[in-house]
Amino acid sequence: MSQAEIPKTYDPKAVEARIYEEWERSGAFEADADPGKEPYCIVLPPPNVTGALHMGHALNGAIQDTLTRRARMKGYEALWLPGADHASIALQNVVERRVLREEGKTKWDVGRERFVELCREFAENSRSQILGQLKRLGASVDWRRLRYTMDEGYVDAVLSAFVELYNAGLIYRGNRITNWCPRDRSAISDLEVNYEEVDGKLYGVRYPFADDRGPGPDGNDYAQVFTTRPETVLGDVALVVNPDDGRYKDLVGRRVMVPFVKRKIEVIADSYVDPEFGTGVLKVTPAHDPNDFEIGERHGFPSVNVLNPDGTINENGGPFVGMTREGARSALVKRLDEERLLGEVREYRHRVGHCDRCGAIIEPWLSEQWWLSMRELAEPALEVLKNEQITVYPDSWRRETIRWLENLQDWNVSRQLWWGHRIPVWYGPNGEVVAAKESPGEGYEQDKDVLDTWFSSALWPFATLGWPEKTEDLEYFYPTSLLSTAREIMYLWVARMIMMGLRFRGSIPFRKVNVHSIVLAEDGTKMSKSKGNTIDPLDLFDEYGTDAVRFGLLYQSSTQDFSYSYERAALGRGFVTKLWNMARFVSVYPMDVPDGREEPSASDRWILSSFNETVREYDRLLEECEFSEAMRVVYDFAWRQFADWYVEISKAAPSKQTPRILRKVFEATLRLLHPPMPFATEEMYGILGGEKLLIAQEFPRPDPALDDAEAERLLERTRLAVSAVRSFRADSGIDGELTGKAPEGVDLGVFSALSGVRVVEDLDGSARATLPAGDVVVELALSEELRREEVERLRKEISRVEGEVRRAEGKLSNENFVERAPAAVVASEREKLDRNSGLLETLKLRLDEYL
RNA sequence: GGGCGAUUAGCUCAGCGGGAGAGCGCUGCCUUCACACGGCAGAGGUCGCUGGUUCGAACCCAGCAUCGCCCACCA
């Protein structure tokens, strides 16, 4: 294509879909075990099939795609393995709401079988939408290997894992306090409870004495307790005071009456009680509070459960049976008041647990659940994190994860939900309990519960590669190279993958973990649908182009969370346009420029050396997941060095080698930029006549032979000298050619061509401008009328340089500095002083001449 | 109650022991033949506060303030 035929701006809409298809057709995304190559593997954190991709997915997708493409171009057998998660409780909630909205029915109205079917359908639609979005992002995933946590093979892996853990004695059934969501009618894990500050009340409840020992220590005929949940009074089995609480020595051993349910209970002593809180007397409700459960266990009290699974009061609730928990609370308080059993009621702000998925208030509730004991699984995981077998970026998250693992409680893996992997435990006709993938025989009935969705996710890095089968893929690609994820699922997911990987594969699941930022809304708060402040990445792709958005996200990504700003997408778009026009410019140079005999110029050597340094730095930064800094480095090279200077030099002062090097370096820059900005670079590469697809080209490697410190210094000085002249022109308003004395240590050809200064050996006449530019002085001949301005300028310059000299002198006259600072620092300070002193002298001399 | 992190130019953020940086925005000049989603030249900051360590601190340490986020069973 000739330059005229290439439009002035890049049109992503016309390019992206076409190029994605070309990539797919070429088989570039496909990776297979190849003993001749090093493997590189990233498993995509499977998005939930609950809805569309959000900005976090876009960022993480950009990160993973960048790393995968880079690895591929570097010659690794690079596999980015895609998939999706069935998202048990999350999807079930979405479908429930939808059924309620569309049919006015609850899931119980619909029935388990049909409900699961509705979930399956929803998941399928949602999944295809998500996969389409991944394509829009440019994700170079191997589509042949798409995995889904409800696929037959994956389900088999989940069941295998459960059965193995069960048979190893690590999974057990236990009747314990769990976080119960009455709306979902299921247990959820500690990690799925959100605690929020709520304005509540602290109710004083009086328990009349039920023995004949008269009034209590305070003279009352009752003992008073404070509680935030008066309805749990119905389940009280004891009162308890601190054994060291002198006030209540006589209370211990007495009996009181639980209001309404007419149960006589004892007052006991337990050191758990904080004498400072409330009255210093605590009620014990083992079925509805984890601490009370422990106290109950310690003292051998039974648990009295007063709640049904849906949160209504059960048959143990005396006069309140059938009421909702909220209704029971107000009714009970009213009755207490009527019976003069209500003490003081205080306003009380406290934290209340809410269901992460549906928002309902969580009840600590006694129920029968399946538990996975964690200690044995956590030990090896702690080991590999402590000895840094797994590198975590940033490292602080490695330490956080260690802390979490050290304080790990057993994991409740059963959920009383319908959508998910059914627990493979079978109950036989004669009370047998068997864990097996399939029914052990006639009369066996399967457990009704499903597994926590994170149980299946925990197997992701190896179940996706074929486990429990012994596959070639597993041998070749496991352990995977890197996992990139948001930090909110470090515990929920990442820590558990490490434990399961070690358990089932005997080695870590990934060598590195990248913990990326959370993309916040523009106002700095979390994006959420309910707040209506979400940004749809697809809209951004449409408006700015996918590459621009990807570049912007990577440019802004760091270990800090960041508020998304459209400016970054605009920055990316500006960069794409700049590159596009560089491509237009470069395209006029013929493909095959004869090498010729002529040596490359200093400028040529400079750009090669500078490119070389960029490759080194950029590659290192990507390796260390420093995406933001990597984007800065490559942006600076492409724009501030290559476009701003080398391209201009190529027009004004080219060598015979320049066209070839211009083209070569630009093409190599496209290779560098391909991983973060794949579409536009691919398109440009094609326009420039690249034979194969850029995706399959080699990533540039640093070549020490191209390092040229001397050329870098020369061009650095030259650029400063040119800028000094331009600055002078801007200040003095002089257009047209200037005459100047040849500055020392610059490339005269380049200097002259870019500054418009005709270089002569010596300047005639006394009027001249003296422009300091780094360690170079540029002297320009001046017309008489500019003399006055030059005096002004010189005075300013002199005072600036005097400041420099004073600073350096100050430092060097400090004995401590000279003695203790590293020699190199002292030397460079001396050098600066010398230079500036010399410059000062010149400037003063010049000023004297003018006055 | 513990832990982690943040506080740098008007805005969004880099830098994390040796002379304060980027992008956007702002000012001036330039529509010249890759690009006005551009070029050139500028203005703009006692790097939250107070101490300390150091020859030297935005950077290390301590304390304080403000703002986030995680974890925790105080009824």
PDB file of C-alpha atoms (C1' of nucleotides) in Angstrom, chain A residues 274 277 291 348 351 555 558 560 567-568 573 577-578 581 584 629 639-640 648 651 723 727 804 807 814 816-817 820 822 832, chain B residues 3-6 12-14 18-19 22-24 34-42 54-55 69-75:
ATOM      1  CA  ASP A 274     -16.168  -9.999  79.650  1.00  0.00           C
ATOM      2  CA  PHE A 277     -19.709  -5.639  78.832  1.00  0.00           C
ATOM      3  CA  ASN A 291     -19.159 -18.691  71.071  1.00  0.00           C
ATOM      4  CA  TYR A 348     -26.245   0.087  69.674  1.00  0.00           C
ATOM      5  CA  ARG A 351     -21.609  -5.346  62.843  1.00  0.00           C
ATOM      6  CA  TYR A 555      -0.487   1.771  31.694  1.00  0.00           C
ATOM      7  CA  SER A 558      -0.071  -1.262  39.388  1.00  0.00           C
ATOM      8  CA  GLN A 560      -2.583   0.075  43.806  1.00  0.00           C
ATOM      9  CA  GLU A 567      -8.058   9.670  29.647  1.00  0.00           C
ATOM     10  CA  ARG A 568      -6.048   6.479  29.692  1.00  0.00           C
ATOM     11  CA  ARG A 573      -5.766   5.808  21.195  1.00  0.00           C
ATOM     12  CA  THR A 577      -2.674   6.858  15.967  1.00  0.00           C
ATOM     13  CA  LYS A 578       0.896   7.990  16.392  1.00  0.00           C
ATOM     14  CA  ASN A 581       1.232   7.481  11.184  1.00  0.00           C
ATOM     15  CA  ARG A 584       2.514   5.517   7.041  1.00  0.00           C
ATOM     16  CA  GLU A 629       6.273   0.797  33.968  1.00  0.00           C
ATOM     17  CA  TRP A 639       7.235   8.344  20.732  1.00  0.00           C
ATOM     18  CA  ARG A 640       9.787  10.482  22.514  1.00  0.00           C
ATOM     19  CA  GLU A 648      13.071  13.806  12.143  1.00  0.00           C
ATOM     20  CA  LYS A 651      14.255  13.364   7.059  1.00  0.00           C
ATOM     21  CA  SER A 723      16.348  22.170  21.975  1.00  0.00           C
ATOM     22  CA  SER A 727      13.919  27.503  22.948  1.00  0.00           C
ATOM     23  CA  GLU A 804      24.250  25.501  40.442  1.00  0.00           C
ATOM     24  CA  ARG A 807      25.029  24.095  45.326  1.00  0.00           C
ATOM     25  CA  ASN A 814      31.331  19.581  53.294  1.00  0.00           C
ATOM     26  CA  ASN A 816      31.627  14.647  55.543  1.00  0.00           C
ATOM     27  CA  PHE A 817      30.208  14.499  52.073  1.00  0.00           C
ATOM     28  CA  ARG A 820      31.561   9.434  53.194  1.00  0.00           C
ATOM     29  CA  PRO A 822      30.586   7.114  47.317  1.00  0.00           C
ATOM     30  CA  LYS A 832      29.301  19.352  37.532  1.00  0.00           C
TER      31      LYS A 832
ATOM     32  C1'   G B   3      -3.132  -6.147  59.963  1.00  0.00           C
ATOM     33  C1'   C B   4      -2.013  -3.973  55.146  1.00  0.00           C
ATOM     34  C1'   G B   5      -1.776   0.156  51.924  1.00  0.00           C
ATOM     35  C1'   A B   6      -2.289   5.282  50.390  1.00  0.00           C
ATOM     36  C1'   U B  12      -5.278  10.786  37.298  1.00  0.00           C
ATOM     37  C1'   C B  13      -0.942   8.593  38.821  1.00  0.00           C
ATOM     38  C1'   A B  14       4.646   6.915  38.331  1.00  0.00           C
ATOM     39  C1'   G B  18      22.423  11.252  45.538  1.00  0.00           C
ATOM     40  C1'   G B  19      19.954  17.545  41.351  1.00  0.00           C
ATOM     41  C1'   A B  22       4.396  11.202  32.849  1.00  0.00           C
ATOM     42  C1'   G B  23      -0.489  11.701  30.715  1.00  0.00           C
ATOM     43  C1'   C B  24      -4.528  14.983  30.664  1.00  0.00           C
ATOM     44  C1'   A B  34       3.706  10.563   8.604  1.00  0.00           C
ATOM     45  C1'   C B  35       0.520  12.345  12.309  1.00  0.00           C
ATOM     46  C1'   A B  36      -3.870  18.790  14.938  1.00  0.00           C
ATOM     47  C1'   C B  37      -5.965  11.811  18.325  1.00  0.00           C
ATOM     48  C1'   G B  38      -0.109  16.378  15.757  1.00  0.00           C
ATOM     49  C1'   G B  39       4.786  19.467  16.316  1.00  0.00           C
ATOM     50  C1'   C B  40       7.904  22.984  19.034  1.00  0.00           C
ATOM     51  C1'   A B  41       8.554  25.908  23.364  1.00  0.00           C
ATOM     52  C1'   G B  42       6.705  26.976  28.316  1.00  0.00           C
ATOM     53  C1'   U B  54      22.258   9.681  57.254  1.00  0.00           C
ATOM     54  C1'   C B  55      27.527  13.486  54.392  1.00  0.00           C
ATOM     55  C1'   C B  69      -8.970  -2.154  52.012  1.00  0.00           C
ATOM     56  C1'   C B  70      -8.570  -6.873  54.545  1.00  0.00           C
ATOM     57  C1'   C B  71      -9.030  -9.921  58.997  1.00  0.00           C
ATOM     58  C1'   A B  72     -11.408 -10.821  64.066  1.00  0.00           C
ATOM     59  C1'   C B  73     -16.566 -14.594  68.148  1.00  0.00           C
ATOM     60  C1'   C B  74     -17.080  -9.260  72.226  1.00  0.00           C
ATOM     61  C1'   A B  75     -22.965 -10.548  73.743  1.00  0.00           C
TER      62        A B  75
END
